[in-house]
Amino acid sequence: MSDKKTLFSAVQPSGIPTIGNYVGAISNFVKLQDEYNCIYSIADLHCLTVRQDPASLRKATQELLALYIACGVDPEKSIMFVQSHVPAHAELTWVLNTMTYPGELNRMTQYKDKSRSHADNVNIGLMDYPVLMASDILLYNTAVVPIGADQKQHIELTRDLAIRFNSRYSDTFVVPEPIIPKYGARIMSLADPTKKMSKSDENVNAFVSMYDDTDTIIRKFKRAVTDSDTKIYFDPENKAGISNLLTIYSVFSGVSIEDAVKEFDGKGYGDFKIKVGEAVAEGLKPISDKRLALLKDKAYLDGIMVKGAESAFRIARKTLSKVYRKVGLYSPER
Ligand code: TYM
């Protein structure tokens, strides 16, 4: 590996990723590939914290790898692997669990939200989820983690755990920094712009999935909830719906928000929504085509997964051995 810093991030293969996942995270995975040594994981162990249909989870895991590549993550430049293929993630979680306090976990916003939305299955894994995430990051000497705003609290815990371990034993972990985009860190629901866009929303019109076709995308944008005003300008506090659409438009068309505001000055909401839908559909079309082509070649995708797991395994194993030694676990001579 070169002397570039390491970047790590992951997406859960639960359901179909939305344009929120793309704007907040995956599009930046692509942009940051040359600046850092990038490691991108498919966080399948995280998915088990809510009930999954096993066959769908397996399928979504392969599909997410195809999506990473279709979006532009280059297997020649970046490591891509499935979390459960590298046992060190679960192993480090155990050690970090012994240094994490329940109060740190049950105040996490995502834990509180998910405990409410999955009230019949509030399991220990759901609460422990941020410790597994910290292990993901800390195993790779990660300097930066590109994420959407909803994951910021988890990175803060990761930093706290790294600092705690380093001061209790000795310098072991790199303390990572989040990379949160200035615009698009929190893409909002199209049905209720005060809520985050989420792939698990019961209302399918609330999100645009990365696998939606052109007609569906345009229909969803036409229906997007905005406000009763008529002017198009950027003000996330008072014009959440319009500002969300401007952000999405800006990312997909490559035009700055300021220029987009000028472009739509004096235009009606109806036209604006269609233009946003068209920009998104146009941006997603080549990604969809490439993803579908990749999915026809399972052997190629499996090959990347295996190679990625081997590379990740080597780095993770080194960190884990160091951790085991420092905490006092005995290792026999071989
Ligand atoms: P997940 O799978 O929920 O989301 C993946 C990434 O997408 C971002 N994101 C959004 N960004 C903008 N607007 C939205 N509406 C939106 N919805 C989601 C998320 O912030 C995230 O960056 N726990 C993580 C996965 C994970 C991980 C990690 C991430 C596991 N281990 C280690 C970073 C480092 C999660 O559930 O993301």
mmCIF file of C-alpha atoms and ligand atoms in Angstrom:
data_model
loop_
_atom_site.group_PDB
_atom_site.id
_atom_site.type_symbol
_atom_site.label_atom_id
_atom_site.label_comp_id
_atom_site.label_asym_id
_atom_site.label_seq_id
_atom_site.Cartn_x
_atom_site.Cartn_y
_atom_site.Cartn_z
ATOM 1 C CA MET A 1 0.000 0.000 0.000
ATOM 2 C CA SER A 2 1.133 3.550 -0.698
ATOM 3 C CA ASP A 3 1.661 6.276 1.873
ATOM 4 C CA LYS A 4 -1.829 7.652 1.263
ATOM 5 C CA LYS A 5 -4.127 7.741 4.281
ATOM 6 C CA THR A 6 -6.781 5.071 4.632
ATOM 7 C CA LEU A 7 -10.457 5.722 4.050
ATOM 8 C CA PHE A 8 -13.107 3.234 5.188
ATOM 9 C CA SER A 9 -16.853 3.236 4.716
ATOM 10 C CA ALA A 10 -19.730 0.788 4.383
ATOM 11 C CA VAL A 11 -23.373 0.486 3.427
ATOM 12 C CA GLN A 12 -25.818 -2.090 4.754
ATOM 13 C CA PRO A 13 -27.258 -4.481 2.164
ATOM 14 C CA SER A 14 -30.733 -4.132 3.632
ATOM 15 C CA GLY A 15 -33.355 -3.321 1.021
ATOM 16 C CA ILE A 16 -32.528 -1.264 -2.032
ATOM 17 C CA PRO A 17 -30.216 1.729 -1.571
ATOM 18 C CA THR A 18 -31.820 5.105 -2.169
ATOM 19 C CA ILE A 19 -30.498 8.234 -3.825
ATOM 20 C CA GLY A 20 -29.903 9.389 -0.215
ATOM 21 C CA ASN A 21 -27.282 6.646 0.188
ATOM 22 C CA TYR A 22 -25.827 7.648 -3.154
ATOM 23 C CA VAL A 23 -25.658 11.380 -2.517
ATOM 24 C CA GLY A 24 -24.602 11.140 1.134
ATOM 25 C CA ALA A 25 -22.100 8.323 0.729
ATOM 26 C CA ILE A 26 -21.555 6.235 -2.429
ATOM 27 C CA SER A 27 -20.966 9.175 -4.810
ATOM 28 C CA ASN A 28 -18.209 10.347 -2.456
ATOM 29 C CA PHE A 29 -16.699 6.849 -2.336
ATOM 30 C CA VAL A 30 -16.013 7.335 -6.019
ATOM 31 C CA LYS A 31 -14.699 10.898 -5.763
ATOM 32 C CA LEU A 32 -12.238 10.097 -2.957
ATOM 33 C CA GLN A 33 -10.696 7.020 -4.571
ATOM 34 C CA ASP A 34 -7.521 8.673 -5.829
ATOM 35 C CA GLU A 35 -6.802 10.685 -2.718
ATOM 36 C CA TYR A 36 -6.936 7.785 -0.219
ATOM 37 C CA ASN A 37 -6.394 4.056 0.076
ATOM 38 C CA CYS A 38 -10.057 3.172 0.050
ATOM 39 C CA ILE A 39 -11.741 0.207 1.675
ATOM 40 C CA TYR A 40 -15.479 -0.219 1.118
ATOM 41 C CA SER A 41 -17.428 -2.829 2.981
ATOM 42 C CA ILE A 42 -20.874 -4.329 2.611
ATOM 43 C CA ALA A 43 -22.099 -4.374 6.191
ATOM 44 C CA ASP A 44 -24.137 -7.568 6.226
ATOM 45 C CA LEU A 45 -23.627 -8.300 9.940
ATOM 46 C CA HIS A 46 -25.217 -4.950 10.736
ATOM 47 C CA CYS A 47 -28.333 -6.036 8.818
ATOM 48 C CA LEU A 48 -28.977 -8.869 11.261
ATOM 49 C CA THR A 49 -29.981 -6.344 13.917
ATOM 50 C CA VAL A 50 -33.401 -6.215 12.259
ATOM 51 C CA ARG A 51 -35.238 -9.260 10.913
ATOM 52 C CA GLN A 52 -34.176 -10.138 7.379
ATOM 53 C CA ASP A 53 -35.419 -12.593 4.828
ATOM 54 C CA PRO A 54 -32.260 -14.743 4.398
ATOM 55 C CA ALA A 55 -32.579 -15.173 0.620
ATOM 56 C CA SER A 56 -33.170 -11.441 0.121
ATOM 57 C CA LEU A 57 -30.166 -10.571 2.272
ATOM 58 C CA ARG A 58 -27.894 -12.831 0.212
ATOM 59 C CA LYS A 59 -29.204 -11.310 -3.020
ATOM 60 C CA ALA A 60 -28.903 -7.739 -1.745
ATOM 61 C CA THR A 61 -25.269 -8.400 -0.769
ATOM 62 C CA GLN A 62 -24.304 -9.316 -4.334
ATOM 63 C CA GLU A 63 -26.392 -6.486 -5.727
ATOM 64 C CA LEU A 64 -24.721 -3.924 -3.508
ATOM 65 C CA LEU A 65 -21.290 -4.979 -4.741
ATOM 66 C CA ALA A 66 -22.528 -4.607 -8.324
ATOM 67 C CA LEU A 67 -23.909 -1.175 -7.415
ATOM 68 C CA TYR A 68 -20.605 0.006 -5.911
ATOM 69 C CA ILE A 69 -18.820 -0.928 -9.134
ATOM 70 C CA ALA A 70 -21.571 0.476 -11.362
ATOM 71 C CA CYS A 71 -21.354 3.805 -9.510
ATOM 72 C CA GLY A 72 -17.632 3.927 -10.246
ATOM 73 C CA VAL A 73 -15.809 2.262 -7.359
ATOM 74 C CA ASP A 74 -12.884 0.691 -9.160
ATOM 75 C CA PRO A 75 -11.828 -2.791 -7.992
ATOM 76 C CA GLU A 76 -8.316 -2.057 -9.244
ATOM 77 C CA LYS A 77 -8.031 0.942 -6.923
ATOM 78 C CA SER A 78 -10.210 0.158 -3.926
ATOM 79 C CA ILE A 79 -10.777 -2.864 -1.731
ATOM 80 C CA MET A 80 -14.413 -4.023 -1.658
ATOM 81 C CA PHE A 81 -15.442 -6.817 0.666
ATOM 82 C CA VAL A 82 -18.316 -8.279 2.660
ATOM 83 C CA GLN A 83 -18.077 -7.665 6.407
ATOM 84 C CA SER A 84 -18.953 -11.231 7.455
ATOM 85 C CA HIS A 85 -16.102 -12.578 5.301
ATOM 86 C CA VAL A 86 -13.567 -11.039 7.683
ATOM 87 C CA PRO A 87 -14.073 -12.520 11.162
ATOM 88 C CA ALA A 88 -11.904 -9.862 12.839
ATOM 89 C CA HIS A 89 -14.897 -7.477 12.763
ATOM 90 C CA ALA A 90 -16.914 -9.635 15.153
ATOM 91 C CA GLU A 91 -13.812 -10.431 17.206
ATOM 92 C CA LEU A 92 -12.778 -6.824 17.781
ATOM 93 C CA THR A 93 -16.388 -6.016 18.637
ATOM 94 C CA TRP A 94 -16.131 -8.378 21.600
ATOM 95 C CA VAL A 95 -13.047 -6.630 22.970
ATOM 96 C CA LEU A 96 -14.519 -3.160 22.443
ATOM 97 C CA ASN A 97 -17.774 -4.285 24.076
ATOM 98 C CA THR A 98 -15.842 -4.744 27.284
ATOM 99 C CA MET A 99 -14.894 -1.057 27.153
ATOM 100 C CA THR A 100 -18.267 0.405 26.147
ATOM 101 C CA TYR A 101 -20.940 1.486 28.634
ATOM 102 C CA PRO A 102 -24.676 0.872 28.127
ATOM 103 C CA GLY A 103 -25.350 4.589 28.603
ATOM 104 C CA GLU A 104 -23.180 5.373 25.572
ATOM 105 C CA LEU A 105 -25.241 3.067 23.399
ATOM 106 C CA ASN A 106 -28.793 3.637 24.545
ATOM 107 C CA ARG A 107 -28.566 7.378 23.967
ATOM 108 C CA MET A 108 -27.769 6.869 20.250
ATOM 109 C CA THR A 109 -30.429 8.457 18.040
ATOM 110 C CA GLN A 110 -30.457 5.569 15.595
ATOM 111 C CA TYR A 111 -30.917 3.047 18.419
ATOM 112 C CA LYS A 112 -33.831 5.048 19.795
ATOM 113 C CA ASP A 113 -35.447 5.379 16.357
ATOM 114 C CA LYS A 114 -34.987 1.723 15.464
ATOM 115 C CA SER A 115 -36.205 0.527 18.870
ATOM 116 C CA ARG A 116 -39.392 2.412 18.122
ATOM 117 C CA SER A 117 -39.804 1.173 14.559
ATOM 118 C CA HIS A 118 -38.896 -2.439 15.471
ATOM 119 C CA ALA A 119 -40.521 -2.532 18.903
ATOM 120 C CA ASP A 120 -41.131 -6.292 18.646
ATOM 121 C CA ASN A 121 -37.424 -7.016 18.154
ATOM 122 C CA VAL A 122 -35.293 -4.746 20.326
ATOM 123 C CA ASN A 123 -32.269 -7.050 20.530
ATOM 124 C CA ILE A 124 -28.786 -6.588 22.011
ATOM 125 C CA GLY A 125 -27.329 -6.382 18.487
ATOM 126 C CA LEU A 126 -29.430 -3.309 17.750
ATOM 127 C CA MET A 127 -27.919 -1.574 20.751
ATOM 128 C CA ASP A 128 -24.420 -2.881 20.063
ATOM 129 C CA TYR A 129 -24.519 -1.873 16.403
ATOM 130 C CA PRO A 130 -22.226 1.208 16.855
ATOM 131 C CA VAL A 131 -19.525 -0.951 18.479
ATOM 132 C CA LEU A 132 -19.483 -3.232 15.434
ATOM 133 C CA MET A 133 -19.257 -0.107 13.304
ATOM 134 C CA ALA A 134 -16.343 1.164 15.412
ATOM 135 C CA SER A 135 -14.597 -2.180 14.900
ATOM 136 C CA ASP A 136 -15.112 -1.933 11.137
ATOM 137 C CA ILE A 137 -13.366 1.410 11.114
ATOM 138 C CA LEU A 138 -10.614 0.845 13.680
ATOM 139 C CA LEU A 139 -9.349 -2.431 12.188
ATOM 140 C CA TYR A 140 -7.977 -0.624 9.131
ATOM 141 C CA ASN A 141 -6.038 2.308 10.662
ATOM 142 C CA THR A 142 -8.701 4.479 9.098
ATOM 143 C CA ALA A 143 -8.064 8.224 8.942
ATOM 144 C CA VAL A 144 -11.342 9.277 7.307
ATOM 145 C CA VAL A 145 -14.875 7.924 7.007
ATOM 146 C CA PRO A 146 -17.219 9.400 4.360
ATOM 147 C CA ILE A 147 -20.795 9.202 5.647
ATOM 148 C CA GLY A 148 -24.137 10.968 5.717
ATOM 149 C CA ALA A 149 -25.087 13.110 8.717
ATOM 150 C CA ASP A 150 -27.065 10.314 10.386
ATOM 151 C CA GLN A 151 -23.871 8.341 11.101
ATOM 152 C CA LYS A 152 -21.970 11.204 12.760
ATOM 153 C CA GLN A 153 -22.861 10.136 16.287
ATOM 154 C CA HIS A 154 -21.471 6.657 15.571
ATOM 155 C CA ILE A 155 -18.151 8.130 14.457
ATOM 156 C CA GLU A 156 -17.992 10.128 17.679
ATOM 157 C CA LEU A 157 -18.352 6.887 19.645
ATOM 158 C CA THR A 158 -15.679 5.275 17.437
ATOM 159 C CA ARG A 159 -13.323 8.127 18.280
ATOM 160 C CA ASP A 160 -14.095 7.845 22.005
ATOM 161 C CA LEU A 161 -13.395 4.105 21.960
ATOM 162 C CA ALA A 162 -10.138 4.554 20.045
ATOM 163 C CA ILE A 163 -8.943 7.212 22.486
ATOM 164 C CA ARG A 164 -10.046 5.099 25.478
ATOM 165 C CA PHE A 165 -8.186 2.036 24.222
ATOM 166 C CA ASN A 166 -5.068 4.028 23.340
ATOM 167 C CA SER A 167 -4.915 5.634 26.759
ATOM 168 C CA ARG A 168 -5.705 2.437 28.672
ATOM 169 C CA TYR A 169 -3.074 0.359 26.826
ATOM 170 C CA SER A 170 -0.847 2.298 24.430
ATOM 171 C CA ASP A 171 -1.145 3.913 21.029
ATOM 172 C CA THR A 172 -2.924 1.331 18.870
ATOM 173 C CA PHE A 173 -5.770 2.848 16.897
ATOM 174 C CA VAL A 174 -5.817 5.800 14.527
ATOM 175 C CA VAL A 175 -8.550 8.197 15.681
ATOM 176 C CA PRO A 176 -10.725 8.698 12.558
ATOM 177 C CA GLU A 177 -12.423 11.836 11.231
ATOM 178 C CA PRO A 178 -15.783 11.837 9.452
ATOM 179 C CA ILE A 179 -16.155 13.322 5.948
ATOM 180 C CA ILE A 180 -19.678 14.694 5.729
ATOM 181 C CA PRO A 181 -20.659 16.470 2.487
ATOM 182 C CA LYS A 182 -21.591 20.149 2.764
ATOM 183 C CA TYR A 183 -24.703 19.556 0.671
ATOM 184 C CA GLY A 184 -26.589 16.281 0.563
ATOM 185 C CA ALA A 185 -25.523 14.902 3.944
ATOM 186 C CA ARG A 186 -29.192 14.452 4.735
ATOM 187 C CA ILE A 187 -31.439 13.896 1.742
ATOM 188 C CA MET A 188 -35.028 14.216 2.911
ATOM 189 C CA SER A 189 -38.133 12.143 2.209
ATOM 190 C CA LEU A 190 -40.082 13.225 -0.881
ATOM 191 C CA ALA A 191 -43.327 12.636 1.009
ATOM 192 C CA ASP A 192 -42.346 14.516 4.175
ATOM 193 C CA PRO A 193 -39.323 16.793 3.791
ATOM 194 C CA THR A 194 -38.903 17.074 7.556
ATOM 195 C CA LYS A 195 -37.933 13.374 7.672
ATOM 196 C CA LYS A 196 -34.768 11.702 6.350
ATOM 197 C CA MET A 197 -35.157 9.711 3.128
ATOM 198 C CA SER A 198 -34.962 6.078 4.173
ATOM 199 C CA LYS A 199 -35.049 2.821 2.236
ATOM 200 C CA SER A 200 -37.229 1.304 4.941
ATOM 201 C CA ASP A 201 -39.991 3.930 4.594
ATOM 202 C CA GLU A 202 -43.380 2.239 4.229
ATOM 203 C CA ASN A 203 -44.422 4.823 1.639
ATOM 204 C CA VAL A 204 -42.589 3.964 -1.608
ATOM 205 C CA ASN A 205 -43.164 7.504 -2.862
ATOM 206 C CA ALA A 206 -41.034 8.837 -0.017
ATOM 207 C CA PHE A 207 -37.781 7.618 -1.564
ATOM 208 C CA VAL A 208 -36.205 7.103 -4.952
ATOM 209 C CA SER A 209 -34.365 3.816 -5.043
ATOM 210 C CA MET A 210 -31.194 3.323 -7.045
ATOM 211 C CA TYR A 211 -33.031 0.623 -9.004
ATOM 212 C CA ASP A 212 -36.129 2.683 -9.956
ATOM 213 C CA ASP A 213 -36.757 3.129 -13.689
ATOM 214 C CA THR A 214 -37.082 6.484 -15.437
ATOM 215 C CA ASP A 215 -40.902 6.641 -15.358
ATOM 216 C CA THR A 216 -41.038 5.754 -11.676
ATOM 217 C CA ILE A 217 -38.390 8.343 -10.833
ATOM 218 C CA ILE A 218 -40.200 11.137 -12.677
ATOM 219 C CA ARG A 219 -43.562 10.150 -11.187
ATOM 220 C CA LYS A 220 -42.104 10.229 -7.658
ATOM 221 C CA PHE A 221 -40.582 13.689 -8.177
ATOM 222 C CA LYS A 222 -43.824 15.030 -9.659
ATOM 223 C CA ARG A 223 -45.542 14.015 -6.426
ATOM 224 C CA ALA A 224 -42.838 15.397 -4.126
ATOM 225 C CA VAL A 225 -44.290 17.393 -1.239
ATOM 226 C CA THR A 226 -43.084 21.015 -1.193
ATOM 227 C CA ASP A 227 -44.862 24.110 0.188
ATOM 228 C CA SER A 228 -47.593 26.578 -0.715
ATOM 229 C CA ASP A 229 -45.194 29.345 -1.757
ATOM 230 C CA THR A 230 -44.212 29.731 -5.431
ATOM 231 C CA LYS A 231 -40.588 30.904 -5.303
ATOM 232 C CA ILE A 232 -37.658 28.547 -5.732
ATOM 233 C CA TYR A 233 -34.743 29.305 -3.404
ATOM 234 C CA PHE A 234 -32.472 27.477 -0.981
ATOM 235 C CA ASP A 235 -33.554 27.663 2.654
ATOM 236 C CA PRO A 236 -33.530 24.229 4.336
ATOM 237 C CA GLU A 237 -35.220 25.562 7.496
ATOM 238 C CA ASN A 238 -38.244 27.222 5.944
ATOM 239 C CA LYS A 239 -38.400 25.548 2.546
ATOM 240 C CA ALA A 240 -37.310 21.992 3.324
ATOM 241 C CA GLY A 241 -38.946 20.365 0.280
ATOM 242 C CA ILE A 242 -37.661 22.815 -2.329
ATOM 243 C CA SER A 243 -34.197 22.931 -0.760
ATOM 244 C CA ASN A 244 -34.064 19.129 -0.802
ATOM 245 C CA LEU A 245 -34.974 19.107 -4.497
ATOM 246 C CA LEU A 246 -32.358 21.780 -5.246
ATOM 247 C CA THR A 247 -29.714 19.691 -3.472
ATOM 248 C CA ILE A 248 -30.658 16.559 -5.398
ATOM 249 C CA TYR A 249 -30.703 18.494 -8.669
ATOM 250 C CA SER A 250 -27.301 19.998 -7.949
ATOM 251 C CA VAL A 251 -25.683 16.601 -7.259
ATOM 252 C CA PHE A 252 -27.167 14.885 -10.297
ATOM 253 C CA SER A 253 -26.732 17.710 -12.811
ATOM 254 C CA GLY A 254 -23.339 18.901 -11.562
ATOM 255 C CA VAL A 255 -24.671 22.485 -11.372
ATOM 256 C CA SER A 256 -24.040 24.413 -8.125
ATOM 257 C CA ILE A 257 -27.022 25.204 -5.912
ATOM 258 C CA GLU A 258 -26.588 28.935 -6.640
ATOM 259 C CA ASP A 259 -26.687 28.289 -10.396
ATOM 260 C CA ALA A 260 -29.671 25.982 -10.025
ATOM 261 C CA VAL A 261 -31.549 28.716 -8.133
ATOM 262 C CA LYS A 262 -30.795 31.128 -11.016
ATOM 263 C CA GLU A 263 -31.829 28.525 -13.603
ATOM 264 C CA PHE A 264 -35.248 28.057 -11.989
ATOM 265 C CA ASP A 265 -35.872 31.693 -11.076
ATOM 266 C CA GLY A 266 -39.444 32.562 -12.076
ATOM 267 C CA LYS A 267 -40.300 28.956 -13.047
ATOM 268 C CA GLY A 268 -43.173 27.060 -11.458
ATOM 269 C CA TYR A 269 -42.831 24.173 -9.007
ATOM 270 C CA GLY A 270 -44.340 21.729 -11.514
ATOM 271 C CA ASP A 271 -41.667 22.332 -14.163
ATOM 272 C CA PHE A 272 -38.943 22.345 -11.558
ATOM 273 C CA LYS A 273 -39.976 18.954 -10.157
ATOM 274 C CA ILE A 274 -39.976 17.406 -13.621
ATOM 275 C CA LYS A 275 -36.493 18.812 -14.332
ATOM 276 C CA VAL A 276 -35.187 17.351 -11.055
ATOM 277 C CA GLY A 277 -36.727 13.978 -11.928
ATOM 278 C CA GLU A 278 -35.165 14.074 -15.386
ATOM 279 C CA ALA A 279 -31.718 14.918 -14.012
ATOM 280 C CA VAL A 280 -31.912 12.031 -11.533
ATOM 281 C CA ALA A 281 -33.211 9.580 -14.149
ATOM 282 C CA GLU A 282 -30.460 10.605 -16.542
ATOM 283 C CA GLY A 283 -27.813 10.200 -13.846
ATOM 284 C CA LEU A 284 -29.087 6.794 -12.747
ATOM 285 C CA LYS A 285 -29.586 5.273 -16.207
ATOM 286 C CA PRO A 286 -25.913 4.413 -16.948
ATOM 287 C CA ILE A 287 -25.507 3.160 -13.373
ATOM 288 C CA SER A 288 -28.530 0.872 -13.793
ATOM 289 C CA ASP A 289 -27.337 -0.431 -17.142
ATOM 290 C CA LYS A 290 -23.901 -1.212 -15.795
ATOM 291 C CA ARG A 291 -25.311 -2.813 -12.620
ATOM 292 C CA LEU A 292 -27.603 -5.099 -14.602
ATOM 293 C CA ALA A 293 -24.742 -6.117 -16.902
ATOM 294 C CA LEU A 294 -22.497 -6.880 -13.905
ATOM 295 C CA LEU A 295 -25.188 -9.002 -12.278
ATOM 296 C CA LYS A 296 -25.068 -11.321 -15.265
ATOM 297 C CA ASP A 297 -21.465 -12.176 -14.372
ATOM 298 C CA LYS A 298 -21.692 -13.655 -10.886
ATOM 299 C CA ALA A 299 -18.237 -15.260 -11.188
ATOM 300 C CA TYR A 300 -16.668 -11.826 -11.724
ATOM 301 C CA LEU A 301 -18.469 -10.366 -8.703
ATOM 302 C CA ASP A 302 -17.583 -13.354 -6.517
ATOM 303 C CA GLY A 303 -13.964 -13.019 -7.610
ATOM 304 C CA ILE A 304 -13.869 -9.397 -6.466
ATOM 305 C CA MET A 305 -15.498 -10.332 -3.164
ATOM 306 C CA VAL A 306 -12.974 -13.083 -2.492
ATOM 307 C CA LYS A 307 -9.996 -10.929 -3.442
ATOM 308 C CA GLY A 308 -11.349 -8.027 -1.367
ATOM 309 C CA ALA A 309 -11.870 -10.252 1.679
ATOM 310 C CA GLU A 310 -8.299 -11.563 1.415
ATOM 311 C CA SER A 311 -6.843 -8.059 1.301
ATOM 312 C CA ALA A 312 -9.064 -6.826 4.127
ATOM 313 C CA PHE A 313 -8.328 -9.939 6.187
ATOM 314 C CA ARG A 314 -4.581 -9.300 6.120
ATOM 315 C CA ILE A 315 -4.879 -5.734 7.414
ATOM 316 C CA ALA A 316 -7.577 -6.565 9.964
ATOM 317 C CA ARG A 317 -5.712 -9.585 11.332
ATOM 318 C CA LYS A 318 -2.637 -7.468 12.057
ATOM 319 C CA THR A 319 -4.646 -4.931 14.055
ATOM 320 C CA LEU A 320 -6.561 -7.623 15.898
ATOM 321 C CA SER A 321 -3.364 -9.477 16.872
ATOM 322 C CA LYS A 322 -1.969 -6.242 18.259
ATOM 323 C CA VAL A 323 -5.163 -5.657 20.243
ATOM 324 C CA TYR A 324 -5.214 -9.222 21.610
ATOM 325 C CA ARG A 325 -1.593 -8.918 22.714
ATOM 326 C CA LYS A 326 -2.142 -5.548 24.359
ATOM 327 C CA VAL A 327 -5.155 -6.660 26.352
ATOM 328 C CA GLY A 328 -3.293 -9.750 27.547
ATOM 329 C CA LEU A 329 -4.619 -12.642 25.464
ATOM 330 C CA TYR A 330 -1.949 -15.336 25.238
ATOM 331 C CA SER A 331 -0.730 -16.456 21.855
ATOM 332 C CA PRO A 332 1.347 -19.686 21.676
ATOM 333 C CA GLU A 333 4.516 -19.911 19.550
ATOM 334 C CA ARG A 334 3.778 -21.575 16.201
HETATM 335 P P1 TYM B 1 -26.660 2.874 5.859
HETATM 336 O O1 TYM B 1 -26.564 1.580 5.129
HETATM 337 O O2 TYM B 1 -27.919 3.194 6.590
HETATM 338 O O3 TYM B 1 -26.366 4.064 4.873
HETATM 339 C C1 TYM B 1 -25.188 4.087 4.067
HETATM 340 C C2 TYM B 1 -24.678 5.498 3.934
HETATM 341 O O4 TYM B 1 -25.684 6.336 3.363
HETATM 342 C C3 TYM B 1 -25.870 7.494 4.172
HETATM 343 N N1 TYM B 1 -27.293 7.894 4.097
HETATM 344 C C4 TYM B 1 -27.707 9.102 3.723
HETATM 345 N N2 TYM B 1 -27.037 10.199 3.332
HETATM 346 C C5 TYM B 1 -27.768 11.294 2.989
HETATM 347 N N3 TYM B 1 -29.129 11.321 3.037
HETATM 348 C C6 TYM B 1 -29.843 10.252 3.425
HETATM 349 N N4 TYM B 1 -31.164 10.283 3.459
HETATM 350 C C7 TYM B 1 -29.127 9.059 3.788
HETATM 351 N N5 TYM B 1 -29.509 7.825 4.210
HETATM 352 C C8 TYM B 1 -28.376 7.132 4.396
HETATM 353 C C9 TYM B 1 -25.479 7.048 5.572
HETATM 354 O O5 TYM B 1 -25.145 8.145 6.391
HETATM 355 C C10 TYM B 1 -24.310 6.137 5.293
HETATM 356 O O6 TYM B 1 -23.125 6.880 5.160
HETATM 357 N N6 TYM B 1 -24.003 1.869 9.958
HETATM 358 C C11 TYM B 1 -23.921 2.285 8.582
HETATM 359 C C12 TYM B 1 -23.112 1.331 7.735
HETATM 360 C C13 TYM B 1 -21.762 1.062 8.285
HETATM 361 C C14 TYM B 1 -20.650 1.947 8.240
HETATM 362 C C15 TYM B 1 -19.591 1.259 8.875
HETATM 363 C C16 TYM B 1 -20.475 3.238 7.711
HETATM 364 C C17 TYM B 1 -21.363 -0.071 8.899
HETATM 365 N N7 TYM B 1 -20.060 0.048 9.264
HETATM 366 C C18 TYM B 1 -18.331 1.842 9.012
HETATM 367 C C19 TYM B 1 -19.204 3.828 7.854
HETATM 368 C C20 TYM B 1 -18.160 3.125 8.494
HETATM 369 C C21 TYM B 1 -25.326 2.349 7.996
HETATM 370 O O7 TYM B 1 -26.225 1.738 8.485
HETATM 371 O O8 TYM B 1 -25.419 3.017 6.845
#
